[in-house]
């Protein structure tokens, strides 16, 4: 009898970590994406508007970058990953939507420091 009383508590304890890893419901729906290459800022805006998922991004990261074309049926996260291909950026899911960050943070700063140092 004591075993039966503890089983629901055990199951509930296992379910808690699964709910903590959940992400925004707006990322679940599949859409037909049919976009050619375009400025990356425009592409991010289109994905965000179509899916109603907010996308966090530093505008400096997408300046002068072009998205990869996409002609697929995918969820917004998968579509964004496809559109970011070759840009040096990556997308991650958040509790409310997505965030785009540099694939190699600090690499740009290191290159600027190296190129601006005087030659001997």
XYZ file of C-alpha atoms in Angstrom:
120
model
C 0.000 0.000 0.000
C 2.819 2.417 0.804
C 4.304 1.738 -2.635
C 1.114 2.927 -4.368
C 1.133 6.203 -2.436
C 4.703 7.010 -3.444
C 4.328 6.238 -7.140
C 2.377 9.420 -8.044
C 4.934 11.537 -6.159
C 7.759 9.808 -8.063
C 6.033 10.456 -11.414
C 5.408 14.105 -10.508
C 9.066 14.543 -9.520
C 10.149 13.280 -12.945
C 7.729 15.567 -14.776
C 9.022 18.778 -13.150
C 12.357 18.911 -15.021
C 10.535 18.334 -18.324
C 8.324 21.393 -17.854
C 11.355 23.535 -16.982
C 12.869 22.760 -20.404
C 9.780 23.794 -22.343
C 9.872 26.508 -24.966
C 7.414 28.921 -26.493
C 4.252 27.428 -28.029
C 4.712 29.709 -31.061
C 7.652 27.510 -32.096
C 5.474 24.409 -32.550
C 3.534 25.302 -35.718
C 4.818 24.366 -39.183
C 4.728 27.001 -41.940
C 5.560 27.030 -45.634
C 8.541 29.360 -45.986
C 9.161 30.655 -49.486
C 11.753 33.435 -49.272
C 14.678 34.264 -51.501
C 17.873 35.819 -50.148
C 17.184 39.165 -48.435
C 18.732 41.446 -45.822
C 18.983 39.424 -42.626
C 17.076 42.002 -40.573
C 14.139 41.712 -42.953
C 14.239 37.907 -42.810
C 14.246 37.886 -38.993
C 11.307 40.291 -38.964
C 9.314 38.151 -41.420
C 9.820 34.976 -39.369
C 8.887 36.794 -36.164
C 5.746 38.352 -37.641
C 4.535 35.191 -39.356
C 5.014 32.951 -36.319
C 4.173 35.570 -33.646
C 7.413 34.551 -31.919
C 9.586 37.349 -30.557
C 13.216 37.228 -31.695
C 15.905 38.841 -29.552
C 18.926 40.102 -31.479
C 21.559 42.800 -31.331
C 21.046 44.891 -34.515
C 24.836 45.203 -34.913
C 25.051 41.430 -35.483
C 22.824 41.475 -38.568
C 24.115 44.684 -40.173
C 25.253 44.071 -43.772
C 24.320 40.371 -43.642
C 22.086 38.477 -46.038
C 19.849 35.558 -45.177
C 20.025 32.219 -46.904
C 17.015 31.453 -49.102
C 14.377 29.057 -47.809
C 11.697 27.109 -49.645
C 10.596 24.530 -47.060
C 7.833 23.582 -44.628
C 9.402 23.959 -41.190
C 8.812 25.250 -37.674
C 10.054 28.832 -37.037
C 13.184 27.684 -35.170
C 14.186 25.352 -38.013
C 13.424 28.036 -40.593
C 15.578 30.563 -38.743
C 18.457 28.072 -38.509
C 18.226 27.551 -42.265
C 18.112 31.288 -42.995
C 21.140 31.939 -40.758
C 23.278 29.360 -42.571
C 26.610 30.925 -43.548
C 26.130 34.153 -41.550
C 28.246 33.249 -38.513
C 25.153 33.490 -36.302
C 23.103 30.877 -34.487
C 19.598 30.784 -33.060
C 18.445 29.291 -29.760
C 14.994 28.706 -28.347
C 13.884 30.720 -25.333
C 10.842 30.479 -23.072
C 9.125 33.201 -25.126
C 10.582 32.773 -28.635
C 14.122 32.832 -30.041
C 17.447 34.592 -29.582
C 20.131 35.061 -32.237
C 23.762 35.326 -31.159
C 27.209 35.114 -32.719
C 28.376 31.563 -33.366
C 31.875 32.580 -32.160
C 31.461 35.336 -29.561
C 34.551 37.474 -29.126
C 36.094 36.422 -32.456
C 35.310 39.802 -34.036
C 36.804 41.695 -31.116
C 39.992 39.606 -31.265
C 40.363 40.293 -34.985
C 39.906 44.052 -34.463
C 42.485 44.068 -31.660
C 45.004 42.180 -33.806
C 44.512 44.360 -36.875
C 44.727 47.630 -34.927
C 47.973 46.780 -33.109
C 51.109 48.469 -34.504
C 53.581 46.395 -36.494
C 57.157 46.073 -35.318
